[in-house]
mmCIF file of C-alpha atoms and ligand atoms in Angstrom:
data_model
loop_
_atom_site.group_PDB
_atom_site.id
_atom_site.type_symbol
_atom_site.label_atom_id
_atom_site.label_comp_id
_atom_site.label_asym_id
_atom_site.label_seq_id
_atom_site.Cartn_x
_atom_site.Cartn_y
_atom_site.Cartn_z
ATOM 1 C CA UNK R 13 38.861 -10.361 48.434
ATOM 2 C CA UNK R 14 40.266 -7.462 46.381
ATOM 3 C CA UNK R 15 41.364 -9.952 44.121
ATOM 4 C CA UNK R 16 38.058 -11.520 43.523
ATOM 5 C CA UNK R 17 36.294 -7.966 42.982
ATOM 6 C CA UNK R 18 39.352 -7.136 40.534
ATOM 7 C CA UNK R 19 38.339 -10.350 38.642
ATOM 8 C CA UNK R 20 34.820 -9.816 38.620
ATOM 9 C CA UNK R 21 35.246 -6.184 37.456
ATOM 10 C CA UNK R 22 37.506 -7.113 34.386
ATOM 11 C CA UNK R 23 34.715 -9.592 33.547
ATOM 12 C CA UNK R 24 32.013 -7.317 33.450
ATOM 13 C CA UNK R 25 34.212 -4.739 31.480
ATOM 14 C CA UNK R 26 35.248 -7.763 28.863
ATOM 15 C CA UNK R 27 31.420 -8.685 28.458
ATOM 16 C CA UNK R 28 30.328 -5.173 27.990
ATOM 17 C CA UNK R 29 33.049 -4.416 25.583
ATOM 18 C CA UNK R 30 31.950 -7.591 23.260
ATOM 19 C CA UNK R 31 28.193 -6.492 23.897
ATOM 20 C CA UNK R 32 29.061 -2.953 22.426
ATOM 21 C CA UNK R 33 31.084 -4.621 19.768
ATOM 22 C CA UNK R 34 28.283 -6.959 18.696
ATOM 23 C CA UNK R 35 26.110 -3.984 18.454
ATOM 24 C CA UNK R 36 28.214 -1.731 16.232
ATOM 25 C CA UNK R 37 29.675 -3.966 13.944
ATOM 26 C CA UNK R 38 27.207 -6.052 12.171
ATOM 27 C CA UNK R 39 29.813 -6.890 9.291
ATOM 28 C CA UNK R 40 28.056 -6.336 5.801
ATOM 29 C CA UNK R 41 28.008 -9.349 3.572
ATOM 30 C CA UNK R 42 28.081 -7.011 0.707
ATOM 31 C CA UNK R 43 28.836 -3.321 0.123
ATOM 32 C CA UNK R 44 27.210 -2.270 -3.137
ATOM 33 C CA UNK R 45 27.450 0.839 -5.479
ATOM 34 C CA UNK R 46 24.533 2.616 -6.874
ATOM 35 C CA UNK R 47 25.080 5.301 -9.752
ATOM 36 C CA UNK R 48 22.811 8.000 -10.190
ATOM 37 C CA UNK R 49 23.125 11.024 -12.405
ATOM 38 C CA UNK R 50 20.945 13.378 -10.931
ATOM 39 C CA UNK R 51 21.800 16.248 -8.185
ATOM 40 C CA UNK R 52 21.561 15.171 -4.584
ATOM 41 C CA UNK R 53 18.066 16.566 -3.893
ATOM 42 C CA UNK R 54 16.373 15.461 -7.330
ATOM 43 C CA UNK R 55 13.768 13.052 -6.824
ATOM 44 C CA UNK R 56 14.970 10.057 -8.217
ATOM 45 C CA UNK R 57 18.229 10.442 -5.830
ATOM 46 C CA UNK R 58 15.775 10.869 -2.838
ATOM 47 C CA UNK R 59 14.562 7.547 -4.289
ATOM 48 C CA UNK R 60 17.886 5.832 -4.501
ATOM 49 C CA UNK R 61 18.637 6.811 -0.844
ATOM 50 C CA UNK R 62 15.327 5.679 0.576
ATOM 51 C CA UNK R 63 16.021 2.317 -1.410
ATOM 52 C CA UNK R 64 19.394 2.024 0.390
ATOM 53 C CA UNK R 65 17.909 2.722 4.133
ATOM 54 C CA UNK R 66 15.031 0.121 3.306
ATOM 55 C CA UNK R 67 17.774 -2.500 2.227
ATOM 56 C CA UNK R 68 20.000 -1.851 5.081
ATOM 57 C CA UNK R 69 17.093 -2.114 7.674
ATOM 58 C CA UNK R 70 15.576 -5.149 6.296
ATOM 59 C CA UNK R 71 18.972 -7.030 6.087
ATOM 60 C CA UNK R 72 19.720 -6.316 9.474
ATOM 61 C CA UNK R 73 22.822 -4.195 7.960
ATOM 62 C CA UNK R 74 23.725 -7.222 5.876
ATOM 63 C CA UNK R 75 23.561 -5.200 2.577
ATOM 64 C CA UNK R 76 24.891 -1.648 2.369
ATOM 65 C CA UNK R 77 24.200 0.206 -0.657
ATOM 66 C CA UNK R 78 26.073 3.349 -1.208
ATOM 67 C CA UNK R 79 24.402 5.877 -3.571
ATOM 68 C CA UNK R 80 26.812 8.015 -5.775
ATOM 69 C CA UNK R 81 24.765 10.943 -7.165
ATOM 70 C CA UNK R 82 25.530 13.572 -9.615
ATOM 71 C CA UNK R 83 27.122 11.327 -12.363
ATOM 72 C CA UNK R 84 30.143 10.700 -10.006
ATOM 73 C CA UNK R 85 30.891 7.134 -11.577
ATOM 74 C CA UNK R 86 29.925 8.510 -15.188
ATOM 75 C CA UNK R 87 27.441 9.278 -17.595
ATOM 76 C CA UNK R 88 24.347 6.719 -18.093
ATOM 77 C CA UNK R 89 25.447 5.313 -20.936
ATOM 78 C CA UNK R 90 28.844 4.131 -19.399
ATOM 79 C CA UNK R 91 27.229 3.549 -16.026
ATOM 80 C CA UNK R 92 24.805 0.741 -17.834
ATOM 81 C CA UNK R 93 28.214 -0.751 -19.737
ATOM 82 C CA UNK R 94 29.749 -0.820 -15.921
ATOM 83 C CA UNK R 95 26.829 -2.693 -14.718
ATOM 84 C CA UNK R 96 26.931 -5.319 -17.532
ATOM 85 C CA UNK R 97 30.643 -6.061 -16.483
ATOM 86 C CA UNK R 98 29.712 -5.879 -12.624
ATOM 87 C CA UNK R 99 31.841 -3.078 -11.992
ATOM 88 C CA UNK R 100 28.893 -1.144 -10.554
ATOM 89 C CA UNK R 101 25.899 -2.983 -8.877
ATOM 90 C CA UNK R 102 22.842 -0.649 -9.168
ATOM 91 C CA UNK R 103 21.523 2.231 -11.189
ATOM 92 C CA UNK R 104 18.523 4.207 -12.061
ATOM 93 C CA UNK R 105 18.650 4.992 -16.016
ATOM 94 C CA UNK R 106 16.241 6.514 -18.403
ATOM 95 C CA UNK R 107 14.648 3.978 -21.211
ATOM 96 C CA UNK R 108 16.331 6.260 -23.936
ATOM 97 C CA UNK R 109 19.677 4.898 -22.455
ATOM 98 C CA UNK R 110 18.683 1.500 -21.723
ATOM 99 C CA UNK R 111 17.065 1.111 -25.435
ATOM 100 C CA UNK R 112 20.443 1.599 -26.774
ATOM 101 C CA UNK R 113 21.194 -2.089 -25.268
ATOM 102 C CA UNK R 114 17.806 -3.705 -25.300
ATOM 103 C CA UNK R 115 16.062 -2.415 -28.095
ATOM 104 C CA UNK R 116 12.582 -3.835 -27.323
ATOM 105 C CA UNK R 117 12.279 -1.288 -24.500
ATOM 106 C CA UNK R 118 12.095 1.261 -26.754
ATOM 107 C CA UNK R 119 8.408 0.429 -27.340
ATOM 108 C CA UNK R 120 7.848 2.074 -23.815
ATOM 109 C CA UNK R 121 9.109 5.436 -24.662
ATOM 110 C CA UNK R 122 7.444 5.900 -28.233
ATOM 111 C CA UNK R 123 6.645 9.309 -28.735
ATOM 112 C CA UNK R 124 2.999 10.328 -27.660
ATOM 113 C CA UNK R 125 2.375 6.745 -27.020
ATOM 114 C CA UNK R 126 0.293 7.567 -23.642
ATOM 115 C CA UNK R 127 -2.471 9.969 -23.165
ATOM 116 C CA UNK R 128 -1.505 10.812 -19.792
ATOM 117 C CA UNK R 129 0.671 9.850 -16.855
ATOM 118 C CA UNK R 130 -2.266 7.711 -15.641
ATOM 119 C CA UNK R 131 -2.025 5.700 -18.650
ATOM 120 C CA UNK R 132 1.825 5.239 -18.690
ATOM 121 C CA UNK R 133 1.510 4.140 -15.023
ATOM 122 C CA UNK R 134 -1.449 1.682 -15.765
ATOM 123 C CA UNK R 135 0.928 0.107 -18.298
ATOM 124 C CA UNK R 136 3.940 -0.171 -16.120
ATOM 125 C CA UNK R 137 1.950 -1.536 -13.231
ATOM 126 C CA UNK R 138 0.339 -4.273 -15.597
ATOM 127 C CA UNK R 139 1.753 -7.549 -16.944
ATOM 128 C CA UNK R 140 3.361 -5.641 -19.852
ATOM 129 C CA UNK R 141 5.276 -3.531 -17.418
ATOM 130 C CA UNK R 142 6.411 -6.821 -15.514
ATOM 131 C CA UNK R 143 7.263 -8.358 -18.617
ATOM 132 C CA UNK R 144 9.604 -5.610 -19.640
ATOM 133 C CA UNK R 145 11.508 -5.642 -16.364
ATOM 134 C CA UNK R 146 12.218 -9.490 -16.942
ATOM 135 C CA UNK R 147 13.195 -8.889 -20.708
ATOM 136 C CA UNK R 148 16.268 -7.190 -18.905
ATOM 137 C CA UNK R 149 17.801 -10.680 -18.097
ATOM 138 C CA UNK R 150 20.190 -11.985 -20.927
ATOM 139 C CA UNK R 151 21.915 -8.503 -21.140
ATOM 140 C CA UNK R 152 23.688 -8.681 -18.085
ATOM 141 C CA UNK R 153 20.868 -6.700 -16.183
ATOM 142 C CA UNK R 154 18.050 -6.828 -14.169
ATOM 143 C CA UNK R 155 15.121 -4.402 -13.830
ATOM 144 C CA UNK R 156 13.800 -4.119 -10.524
ATOM 145 C CA UNK R 157 11.204 -1.011 -10.561
ATOM 146 C CA UNK R 158 9.925 1.728 -12.725
ATOM 147 C CA UNK R 159 10.618 5.353 -11.704
ATOM 148 C CA UNK R 160 8.641 8.387 -12.610
ATOM 149 C CA UNK R 161 10.411 11.265 -15.207
ATOM 150 C CA UNK R 162 7.025 12.819 -16.504
ATOM 151 C CA UNK R 163 7.033 14.400 -19.976
ATOM 152 C CA UNK R 164 9.713 15.732 -22.316
ATOM 153 C CA UNK R 165 9.196 19.215 -23.804
ATOM 154 C CA UNK R 166 11.737 20.871 -26.197
ATOM 155 C CA UNK R 167 13.042 24.257 -25.064
ATOM 156 C CA UNK R 168 15.333 26.790 -27.256
ATOM 157 C CA UNK R 169 17.615 29.641 -26.414
ATOM 158 C CA UNK R 170 17.333 32.199 -29.289
ATOM 159 C CA UNK R 171 13.630 32.041 -30.485
ATOM 160 C CA UNK R 172 10.513 30.294 -29.399
ATOM 161 C CA UNK R 173 8.987 27.173 -31.291
ATOM 162 C CA UNK R 174 5.237 26.535 -31.948
ATOM 163 C CA UNK R 175 5.358 24.384 -34.946
ATOM 164 C CA UNK R 176 7.555 21.775 -35.998
ATOM 165 C CA UNK R 177 8.644 23.971 -38.788
ATOM 166 C CA UNK R 178 9.894 26.482 -36.206
ATOM 167 C CA UNK R 179 12.494 23.528 -35.512
ATOM 168 C CA UNK R 180 13.898 23.354 -39.063
ATOM 169 C CA UNK R 181 17.846 23.436 -38.936
ATOM 170 C CA UNK R 182 17.943 24.054 -35.368
ATOM 171 C CA UNK R 183 20.536 21.615 -33.566
ATOM 172 C CA UNK R 184 18.799 19.915 -30.579
ATOM 173 C CA UNK R 185 20.634 18.165 -28.064
ATOM 174 C CA UNK R 186 19.105 14.555 -27.446
ATOM 175 C CA UNK R 187 20.065 11.646 -25.297
ATOM 176 C CA UNK R 188 22.590 9.016 -26.527
ATOM 177 C CA UNK R 189 19.676 7.143 -28.172
ATOM 178 C CA UNK R 190 19.201 6.576 -32.057
ATOM 179 C CA UNK R 191 15.587 6.528 -31.516
ATOM 180 C CA UNK R 192 15.693 10.073 -30.004
ATOM 181 C CA UNK R 193 18.301 11.345 -32.749
ATOM 182 C CA UNK R 194 15.664 10.075 -35.646
ATOM 183 C CA UNK R 195 12.633 11.917 -33.818
ATOM 184 C CA UNK R 196 14.322 15.029 -34.069
ATOM 185 C CA UNK R 197 15.508 14.264 -37.463
ATOM 186 C CA UNK R 198 11.965 13.932 -38.516
ATOM 187 C CA UNK R 199 10.819 17.130 -37.349
ATOM 188 C CA UNK R 200 13.656 18.872 -39.704
ATOM 189 C CA UNK R 201 16.069 19.512 -37.146
ATOM 190 C CA UNK R 202 19.801 18.214 -36.505
ATOM 191 C CA UNK R 203 20.056 15.961 -33.413
ATOM 192 C CA UNK R 204 23.090 16.163 -31.597
ATOM 193 C CA UNK R 205 23.745 13.281 -28.854
ATOM 194 C CA UNK R 206 25.373 14.260 -25.739
ATOM 195 C CA UNK R 207 25.651 13.030 -22.349
ATOM 196 C CA UNK R 208 23.134 15.058 -19.777
ATOM 197 C CA UNK R 209 25.990 16.758 -17.962
ATOM 198 C CA UNK R 210 27.501 18.743 -20.823
ATOM 199 C CA UNK R 211 24.094 19.961 -21.883
ATOM 200 C CA UNK R 212 24.336 23.564 -19.989
ATOM 201 C CA UNK R 213 27.688 24.611 -21.268
ATOM 202 C CA UNK R 214 26.603 23.473 -24.926
ATOM 203 C CA UNK R 215 23.522 25.445 -24.836
ATOM 204 C CA UNK R 216 25.560 28.609 -23.115
ATOM 205 C CA UNK R 217 28.321 28.347 -25.660
ATOM 206 C CA UNK R 218 25.653 28.023 -28.680
ATOM 207 C CA UNK R 219 27.050 24.550 -29.744
ATOM 208 C CA UNK R 220 23.356 23.705 -29.512
ATOM 209 C CA UNK R 221 20.086 25.591 -30.094
ATOM 210 C CA UNK R 222 17.882 23.628 -27.759
ATOM 211 C CA UNK R 223 17.503 20.263 -25.717
ATOM 212 C CA UNK R 224 14.328 18.476 -24.491
ATOM 213 C CA UNK R 225 13.622 16.990 -21.096
ATOM 214 C CA UNK R 226 11.211 17.207 -18.124
ATOM 215 C CA UNK R 227 10.753 19.913 -16.066
ATOM 216 C CA UNK R 228 12.504 18.799 -12.803
ATOM 217 C CA UNK R 229 15.598 18.280 -15.026
ATOM 218 C CA UNK R 230 15.389 21.642 -17.063
ATOM 219 C CA UNK R 231 15.282 23.589 -13.515
ATOM 220 C CA UNK R 232 17.719 21.355 -11.595
ATOM 221 C CA UNK R 233 20.298 21.531 -14.389
ATOM 222 C CA UNK R 234 19.684 25.313 -14.952
ATOM 223 C CA UNK R 235 19.132 24.909 -18.612
ATOM 224 C CA UNK R 236 16.404 27.522 -18.128
ATOM 225 C CA UNK R 237 19.172 29.992 -17.522
ATOM 226 C CA UNK R 238 20.440 29.456 -21.100
ATOM 227 C CA UNK R 239 17.177 28.299 -23.046
ATOM 228 C CA UNK R 240 14.468 30.244 -21.624
ATOM 229 C CA UNK R 241 12.016 29.260 -24.320
ATOM 230 C CA UNK R 242 10.038 26.139 -22.870
ATOM 231 C CA UNK R 243 7.450 24.768 -25.699
ATOM 232 C CA UNK R 244 4.967 22.109 -23.872
ATOM 233 C CA UNK R 245 4.749 19.636 -26.478
ATOM 234 C CA UNK R 246 4.874 16.739 -24.177
ATOM 235 C CA UNK R 247 6.251 14.412 -27.045
ATOM 236 C CA UNK R 248 7.502 11.756 -25.139
ATOM 237 C CA UNK R 249 6.807 10.104 -21.420
ATOM 238 C CA UNK R 250 10.235 8.040 -20.907
ATOM 239 C CA UNK R 251 9.715 5.845 -17.919
ATOM 240 C CA UNK R 252 12.993 5.184 -15.837
ATOM 241 C CA UNK R 253 14.004 1.878 -14.393
ATOM 242 C CA UNK R 254 15.957 0.488 -11.221
ATOM 243 C CA UNK R 255 18.501 -1.724 -12.369
ATOM 244 C CA UNK R 256 20.993 -4.351 -10.684
ATOM 245 C CA UNK R 257 23.994 -6.036 -12.422
ATOM 246 C CA UNK R 258 23.004 -9.519 -13.210
ATOM 247 C CA UNK R 259 26.204 -10.653 -11.688
ATOM 248 C CA UNK R 260 25.537 -9.126 -8.447
ATOM 249 C CA UNK R 261 22.071 -10.745 -8.388
ATOM 250 C CA UNK R 262 22.988 -14.463 -8.962
ATOM 251 C CA UNK R 263 25.320 -13.551 -5.884
ATOM 252 C CA UNK R 264 22.471 -12.798 -3.805
ATOM 253 C CA UNK R 265 20.324 -15.610 -1.882
ATOM 254 C CA UNK R 266 16.849 -15.695 -2.992
ATOM 255 C CA UNK R 267 15.897 -14.111 0.155
ATOM 256 C CA UNK R 268 18.115 -11.045 -0.438
ATOM 257 C CA UNK R 269 16.733 -10.879 -3.983
ATOM 258 C CA UNK R 270 13.253 -10.301 -2.519
ATOM 259 C CA UNK R 271 14.110 -8.032 -0.104
ATOM 260 C CA UNK R 272 15.839 -5.819 -2.788
ATOM 261 C CA UNK R 273 12.936 -6.364 -5.161
ATOM 262 C CA UNK R 274 10.574 -5.092 -2.328
ATOM 263 C CA UNK R 275 12.730 -2.024 -1.269
ATOM 264 C CA UNK R 276 13.072 -1.069 -5.232
ATOM 265 C CA UNK R 277 9.201 -1.061 -5.576
ATOM 266 C CA UNK R 278 8.699 0.818 -2.366
ATOM 267 C CA UNK R 279 11.271 3.248 -3.118
ATOM 268 C CA UNK R 280 9.734 3.843 -6.421
ATOM 269 C CA UNK R 281 6.414 4.607 -4.763
ATOM 270 C CA UNK R 282 8.385 7.332 -2.728
ATOM 271 C CA UNK R 283 10.164 9.035 -6.018
ATOM 272 C CA UNK R 284 6.564 9.169 -7.472
ATOM 273 C CA UNK R 285 5.075 11.124 -4.731
ATOM 274 C CA UNK R 286 8.165 13.306 -4.684
ATOM 275 C CA UNK R 287 8.205 13.744 -8.652
ATOM 276 C CA UNK R 288 4.801 15.258 -8.440
ATOM 277 C CA UNK R 289 5.705 17.967 -6.242
ATOM 278 C CA UNK R 290 9.030 18.689 -7.719
ATOM 279 C CA UNK R 291 7.543 19.048 -11.197
ATOM 280 C CA UNK R 292 5.399 21.693 -9.743
ATOM 281 C CA UNK R 293 7.987 23.510 -7.849
ATOM 282 C CA UNK R 294 10.300 23.605 -10.709
ATOM 283 C CA UNK R 295 8.123 24.997 -12.902
ATOM 284 C CA UNK R 296 7.133 27.715 -10.712
ATOM 285 C CA UNK R 297 11.112 28.196 -10.267
ATOM 286 C CA UNK R 298 11.743 28.546 -14.060
ATOM 287 C CA UNK R 299 8.500 31.039 -14.528
ATOM 288 C CA UNK R 300 9.539 33.054 -11.802
ATOM 289 C CA UNK R 301 13.008 33.292 -13.199
ATOM 290 C CA UNK R 302 11.607 34.818 -16.481
ATOM 291 C CA UNK R 303 11.334 31.762 -18.572
ATOM 292 C CA UNK R 304 8.697 31.629 -21.331
ATOM 293 C CA UNK R 305 6.189 28.872 -21.483
ATOM 294 C CA UNK R 306 4.535 28.196 -24.835
ATOM 295 C CA UNK R 307 1.664 25.972 -24.168
ATOM 296 C CA UNK R 308 0.276 24.179 -27.364
ATOM 297 C CA UNK R 309 -3.278 23.649 -28.205
ATOM 298 C CA UNK R 310 -4.410 20.029 -28.923
ATOM 299 C CA UNK R 311 -3.743 20.532 -32.669
ATOM 300 C CA UNK R 312 -0.437 21.940 -32.314
ATOM 301 C CA UNK R 313 0.557 19.061 -30.587
ATOM 302 C CA UNK R 314 -0.851 16.810 -33.174
ATOM 303 C CA UNK R 315 1.523 18.815 -35.796
ATOM 304 C CA UNK R 316 4.341 17.288 -33.849
ATOM 305 C CA UNK R 317 2.759 14.055 -33.360
ATOM 306 C CA UNK R 318 2.361 13.523 -37.183
ATOM 307 C CA UNK R 319 6.023 14.107 -37.863
ATOM 308 C CA UNK R 320 6.634 11.227 -35.292
ATOM 309 C CA UNK R 321 4.440 8.815 -36.499
ATOM 310 C CA UNK R 322 7.012 7.153 -39.064
ATOM 311 C CA UNK R 323 9.128 6.041 -36.017
ATOM 312 C CA UNK R 324 6.477 3.482 -35.359
ATOM 313 C CA UNK R 325 7.264 1.568 -38.245
ATOM 314 C CA UNK R 326 10.958 2.098 -38.005
ATOM 315 C CA UNK R 327 11.302 1.006 -34.439
ATOM 316 C CA UNK R 328 8.174 -0.960 -33.438
ATOM 317 C CA UNK R 329 7.407 -3.227 -36.665
ATOM 318 C CA UNK R 330 7.564 -6.270 -35.096
ATOM 319 C CA UNK R 331 5.747 -4.996 -31.520
ATOM 320 C CA UNK R 332 2.775 -3.357 -33.424
ATOM 321 C CA UNK R 333 0.461 -6.225 -31.193
ATOM 322 C CA UNK R 334 2.167 -4.653 -28.009
ATOM 323 C CA UNK R 335 1.605 -1.310 -29.091
ATOM 324 C CA UNK R 336 -2.049 -1.909 -29.795
ATOM 325 C CA UNK R 337 -2.124 -3.479 -26.095
ATOM 326 C CA UNK R 338 -0.925 -0.319 -24.593
ATOM 327 C CA UNK R 339 -2.910 1.874 -26.459
ATOM 328 C CA UNK R 340 -6.166 -0.056 -25.310
ATOM 329 C CA UNK R 341 -4.976 0.262 -21.669
ATOM 330 C CA UNK R 342 -5.502 3.773 -22.184
ATOM 331 C CA UNK R 343 -9.132 3.896 -23.525
HETATM 332 C C1 GCU Q 414 16.337 13.058 -17.653
HETATM 333 C C2 GCU Q 414 16.572 11.685 -17.058
HETATM 334 C C3 GCU Q 414 18.347 11.531 -16.771
HETATM 335 C C4 GCU Q 414 18.907 11.484 -18.214
HETATM 336 C C5 GCU Q 414 18.195 12.836 -18.729
HETATM 337 C C6 GCU Q 414 19.113 13.102 -20.273
HETATM 338 O O1 GCU Q 414 16.467 13.791 -16.987
HETATM 339 O O2 GCU Q 414 16.312 11.503 -15.483
HETATM 340 O O3 GCU Q 414 18.608 10.103 -16.111
HETATM 341 O O4 GCU Q 414 20.165 11.539 -18.245
HETATM 342 O O5 GCU Q 414 16.780 12.770 -18.678
HETATM 343 O O6 GCU Q 414 18.311 14.014 -20.921
HETATM 344 O O7 GCU Q 414 20.028 12.665 -20.586
#
């Protein structure tokens, strides 16, 4: 009798152990990397974490996405290259960087193209936005969803700027983007292309006189500590995009592909909400810290806009029809 009960106990233990094993050890089919160049608490990074959570949940743990924030996997340009080779699976990137690989997307980041955030979102959420997401294929990339990045402004360390003339001769950091370099050249300043992570020290050491970015980046990267004059010229709204490597995409079943797309779109809605809150908070933080905000009148903004107009012929010659459609959406 003792023998039987011992056997019984053993059987019970074995079955408990295997049930426990099944629960905790869902073998993932894919463990994928996600590169993000912003800090952990930044809206786009939080969007990435939300994306990873949703994907894990909806695939029952079969796809795990590991988010690497703070440019741990490299700067934006090299991360995009790595996606093209399949070395990294996902990223979120600024269209300024993507435009170097897929020139057509420059259309969506032209200076003063949108008259408001609403206008930009109407365009991105329309068929136009969808077509652009699909235009990534053939470049080793697949566009998944649009993220918000607000409007970009110029900021300087030594003296405030109100007019394009104030910028003549200044060395201004731009992203590694020909379009952005040319924009600064047209104003009469000298563009200096540089990766995002190097901007703080370049401002601090006087290697550059200024840079341009949105409120959250200006605050998060502490640029305001070394460039306290912020001119709200809102010269560009540069959409951001979540991308998956085409080689990774092709390994996924249609069912997984659909889950990934849905989760990307949901995470983007979350990021947009965080973006709005963070923009306000960042502005408060920098103002409290003594940063000087130079608000421009509509006429003063037009002076910048006029300088930048030649860019449309230079970069969008063959896409003028598309530009007209985008402008129409904002009317
Ligand atoms: C924005 C964007 C970054 C980009 C940066 C830059 O902050 O979110 O992805 O790298 O601009 O100016 O380089």
